[in-house]
Amino acid sequence: MAPHAPTGSGRLSRRLLLLCAFLGTGLCHVGAEAESFGQDARTSPPVTVFNWTAQLVEETYTNITQKCWEFFVDLMRNVTAPELCEWKVISRPYSLLQACLEGWADHLRYGYPNALAEQYIFQSHHRYFPNCTLQHQVYSDPPEDVLLAMIIAPICLIPFLVTLVIWRSKDSKAQA
């Protein structure tokens, strides 16, 4: 890890400034609070405290999810129309979109799933996968009356078969 100068009260490190510049203006509000540290080796240098409000977190998440979407759209440009319904082809971009949305929500403690992430997932389905249907028939449970008959028939058949086996075994002993 590259060494960097400790931040003083009210100053930001170069990395933090670059992060703020990357995320855009107005996203990095920093409080001027910094803890003092002594000469003891167990204490850490001062830490800049971020003043994250709910509105700021939502604005940041909104901006980041837009970047996630743009990255997904860029990846999907490489997918041809016949490949849009092939899971092997679309699983990577789709999984990256989901991971980006979920990862940043977790990082910002925004909560996932959320309305904004669901909006992007639905948008991806509407835009790229509207004509994808399951090629294999989906099986469902039979109606209750058919299911009941399938359960009761073997149960009723067992006593009849036991009686038949006993009767035939007695009949074969009588003939011998």
PDB file of N, CA and C in Angstrom, residues 82-120:
ATOM      1  N   PRO A  82     -30.041 -13.024 -31.836  1.00  0.00           N
ATOM      2  CA  PRO A  82     -30.357 -14.434 -31.562  1.00  0.00           C
ATOM      3  C   PRO A  82     -29.787 -14.941 -30.232  1.00  0.00           C
ATOM      4  N   GLU A  83     -28.774 -14.280 -29.702  1.00  0.00           N
ATOM      5  CA  GLU A  83     -28.146 -14.724 -28.453  1.00  0.00           C
ATOM      6  C   GLU A  83     -28.811 -14.142 -27.205  1.00  0.00           C
ATOM      7  N   LEU A  84     -29.770 -13.236 -27.379  1.00  0.00           N
ATOM      8  CA  LEU A  84     -30.362 -12.551 -26.227  1.00  0.00           C
ATOM      9  C   LEU A  84     -31.059 -13.485 -25.247  1.00  0.00           C
ATOM     10  N   CYS A  85     -31.519 -14.625 -25.710  1.00  0.00           N
ATOM     11  CA  CYS A  85     -32.229 -15.544 -24.822  1.00  0.00           C
ATOM     12  C   CYS A  85     -31.369 -16.722 -24.378  1.00  0.00           C
ATOM     13  N   GLU A  86     -30.095 -16.690 -24.678  1.00  0.00           N
ATOM     14  CA  GLU A  86     -29.194 -17.763 -24.259  1.00  0.00           C
ATOM     15  C   GLU A  86     -28.526 -17.368 -22.946  1.00  0.00           C
ATOM     16  N   TRP A  87     -28.834 -18.126 -21.900  1.00  0.00           N
ATOM     17  CA  TRP A  87     -28.339 -17.803 -20.565  1.00  0.00           C
ATOM     18  C   TRP A  87     -26.823 -17.789 -20.509  1.00  0.00           C
ATOM     19  N   LYS A  88     -26.170 -18.687 -21.234  1.00  0.00           N
ATOM     20  CA  LYS A  88     -24.704 -18.739 -21.221  1.00  0.00           C
ATOM     21  C   LYS A  88     -24.102 -17.430 -21.711  1.00  0.00           C
ATOM     22  N   VAL A  89     -24.789 -16.739 -22.599  1.00  0.00           N
ATOM     23  CA  VAL A  89     -24.282 -15.493 -23.173  1.00  0.00           C
ATOM     24  C   VAL A  89     -24.604 -14.298 -22.282  1.00  0.00           C
ATOM     25  N   ILE A  90     -25.827 -14.265 -21.765  1.00  0.00           N
ATOM     26  CA  ILE A  90     -26.262 -13.073 -21.029  1.00  0.00           C
ATOM     27  C   ILE A  90     -26.045 -13.164 -19.527  1.00  0.00           C
ATOM     28  N   SER A  91     -25.633 -14.321 -19.032  1.00  0.00           N
ATOM     29  CA  SER A  91     -25.510 -14.464 -17.577  1.00  0.00           C
ATOM     30  C   SER A  91     -24.450 -13.534 -16.998  1.00  0.00           C
ATOM     31  N   ARG A  92     -23.342 -13.355 -17.701  1.00  0.00           N
ATOM     32  CA  ARG A  92     -22.272 -12.495 -17.168  1.00  0.00           C
ATOM     33  C   ARG A  92     -22.730 -11.037 -17.069  1.00  0.00           C
ATOM     34  N   PRO A  93     -23.233 -10.410 -18.157  1.00  0.00           N
ATOM     35  CA  PRO A  93     -23.677  -9.015 -18.013  1.00  0.00           C
ATOM     36  C   PRO A  93     -24.808  -8.856 -17.002  1.00  0.00           C
ATOM     37  N   TYR A  94     -25.745  -9.796 -17.010  1.00  0.00           N
ATOM     38  CA  TYR A  94     -26.880  -9.713 -16.096  1.00  0.00           C
ATOM     39  C   TYR A  94     -26.416  -9.845 -14.650  1.00  0.00           C
ATOM     40  N   SER A  95     -25.520 -10.784 -14.397  1.00  0.00           N
ATOM     41  CA  SER A  95     -25.001 -10.976 -13.037  1.00  0.00           C
ATOM     42  C   SER A  95     -24.174  -9.774 -12.590  1.00  0.00           C
ATOM     43  N   LEU A  96     -23.434  -9.180 -13.510  1.00  0.00           N
ATOM     44  CA  LEU A  96     -22.654  -7.982 -13.160  1.00  0.00           C
ATOM     45  C   LEU A  96     -23.569  -6.815 -12.818  1.00  0.00           C
ATOM     46  N   LEU A  97     -24.671  -6.677 -13.551  1.00  0.00           N
ATOM     47  CA  LEU A  97     -25.635  -5.621 -13.221  1.00  0.00           C
ATOM     48  C   LEU A  97     -26.194  -5.839 -11.822  1.00  0.00           C
ATOM     49  N   GLN A  98     -26.623  -7.058 -11.548  1.00  0.00           N
ATOM     50  CA  GLN A  98     -27.182  -7.363 -10.229  1.00  0.00           C
ATOM     51  C   GLN A  98     -26.139  -7.161  -9.130  1.00  0.00           C
ATOM     52  N   ALA A  99     -24.913  -7.615  -9.373  1.00  0.00           N
ATOM     53  CA  ALA A  99     -23.858  -7.470  -8.363  1.00  0.00           C
ATOM     54  C   ALA A  99     -23.533  -6.002  -8.120  1.00  0.00           C
ATOM     55  N   CYS A 100     -23.526  -5.221  -9.177  1.00  0.00           N
ATOM     56  CA  CYS A 100     -23.243  -3.787  -9.036  1.00  0.00           C
ATOM     57  C   CYS A 100     -24.340  -3.113  -8.206  1.00  0.00           C
ATOM     58  N   LEU A 101     -25.590  -3.375  -8.560  1.00  0.00           N
ATOM     59  CA  LEU A 101     -26.707  -2.770  -7.825  1.00  0.00           C
ATOM     60  C   LEU A 101     -26.717  -3.202  -6.363  1.00  0.00           C
ATOM     61  N   GLU A 102     -26.513  -4.499  -6.134  1.00  0.00           N
ATOM     62  CA  GLU A 102     -26.546  -5.028  -4.774  1.00  0.00           C
ATOM     63  C   GLU A 102     -25.309  -4.615  -3.977  1.00  0.00           C
ATOM     64  N   GLY A 103     -24.151  -4.663  -4.619  1.00  0.00           N
ATOM     65  CA  GLY A 103     -22.903  -4.323  -3.927  1.00  0.00           C
ATOM     66  C   GLY A 103     -22.877  -2.884  -3.449  1.00  0.00           C
ATOM     67  N   TRP A 104     -23.281  -1.962  -4.317  1.00  0.00           N
ATOM     68  CA  TRP A 104     -23.282  -0.559  -3.913  1.00  0.00           C
ATOM     69  C   TRP A 104     -24.363  -0.274  -2.878  1.00  0.00           C
ATOM     70  N   ALA A 105     -25.493  -0.967  -2.979  1.00  0.00           N
ATOM     71  CA  ALA A 105     -26.528  -0.785  -1.948  1.00  0.00           C
ATOM     72  C   ALA A 105     -25.994  -1.235  -0.592  1.00  0.00           C
ATOM     73  N   ASP A 106     -25.313  -2.368  -0.566  1.00  0.00           N
ATOM     74  CA  ASP A 106     -24.727  -2.848   0.685  1.00  0.00           C
ATOM     75  C   ASP A 106     -23.646  -1.893   1.175  1.00  0.00           C
ATOM     76  N   HIS A 107     -22.802  -1.428   0.256  1.00  0.00           N
ATOM     77  CA  HIS A 107     -21.706  -0.534   0.635  1.00  0.00           C
ATOM     78  C   HIS A 107     -22.234   0.773   1.234  1.00  0.00           C
ATOM     79  N   LEU A 108     -23.316   1.279   0.659  1.00  0.00           N
ATOM     80  CA  LEU A 108     -23.895   2.532   1.150  1.00  0.00           C
ATOM     81  C   LEU A 108     -24.928   2.312   2.248  1.00  0.00           C
ATOM     82  N   ARG A 109     -25.164   1.028   2.582  1.00  0.00           N
ATOM     83  CA  ARG A 109     -26.172   0.662   3.584  1.00  0.00           C
ATOM     84  C   ARG A 109     -27.545   1.216   3.198  1.00  0.00           C
ATOM     85  N   TYR A 110     -27.861   1.056   1.917  1.00  0.00           N
ATOM     86  CA  TYR A 110     -29.113   1.578   1.358  1.00  0.00           C
ATOM     87  C   TYR A 110     -30.229   0.552   1.411  1.00  0.00           C
ATOM     88  N   GLY A 111     -29.890  -0.717   1.491  1.00  0.00           N
ATOM     89  CA  GLY A 111     -30.897  -1.764   1.525  1.00  0.00           C
ATOM     90  C   GLY A 111     -31.119  -2.346   0.141  1.00  0.00           C
ATOM     91  N   TYR A 112     -31.167  -3.651   0.079  1.00  0.00           N
ATOM     92  CA  TYR A 112     -31.384  -4.331  -1.200  1.00  0.00           C
ATOM     93  C   TYR A 112     -32.261  -5.531  -0.951  1.00  0.00           C
ATOM     94  N   PRO A 113     -33.251  -5.802  -1.744  1.00  0.00           N
ATOM     95  CA  PRO A 113     -33.668  -5.090  -2.951  1.00  0.00           C
ATOM     96  C   PRO A 113     -34.353  -3.778  -2.605  1.00  0.00           C
ATOM     97  N   ASN A 114     -34.268  -2.852  -3.526  1.00  0.00           N
ATOM     98  CA  ASN A 114     -34.908  -1.558  -3.364  1.00  0.00           C
ATOM     99  C   ASN A 114     -35.596  -1.180  -4.670  1.00  0.00           C
ATOM    100  N   ALA A 115     -36.389  -0.129  -4.626  1.00  0.00           N
ATOM    101  CA  ALA A 115     -37.206   0.259  -5.783  1.00  0.00           C
ATOM    102  C   ALA A 115     -36.351   0.625  -6.987  1.00  0.00           C
ATOM    103  N   LEU A 116     -35.245   1.308  -6.752  1.00  0.00           N
ATOM    104  CA  LEU A 116     -34.395   1.730  -7.864  1.00  0.00           C
ATOM    105  C   LEU A 116     -33.729   0.531  -8.534  1.00  0.00           C
ATOM    106  N   ALA A 117     -33.222  -0.401  -7.746  1.00  0.00           N
ATOM    107  CA  ALA A 117     -32.602  -1.601  -8.311  1.00  0.00           C
ATOM    108  C   ALA A 117     -33.641  -2.424  -9.076  1.00  0.00           C
ATOM    109  N   GLU A 118     -34.833  -2.569  -8.522  1.00  0.00           N
ATOM    110  CA  GLU A 118     -35.886  -3.306  -9.212  1.00  0.00           C
ATOM    111  C   GLU A 118     -36.249  -2.642 -10.530  1.00  0.00           C
ATOM    112  N   GLN A 119     -36.236  -1.312 -10.546  1.00  0.00           N
ATOM    113  CA  GLN A 119     -36.544  -0.574 -11.772  1.00  0.00           C
ATOM    114  C   GLN A 119     -35.533  -0.921 -12.868  1.00  0.00           C
ATOM    115  N   TYR A 120     -34.245  -0.989 -12.519  1.00  0.00           N
ATOM    116  CA  TYR A 120     -33.228  -1.323 -13.511  1.00  0.00           C
ATOM    117  C   TYR A 120     -33.343  -2.781 -13.958  1.00  0.00           C
TER     118      TYR A 120
END
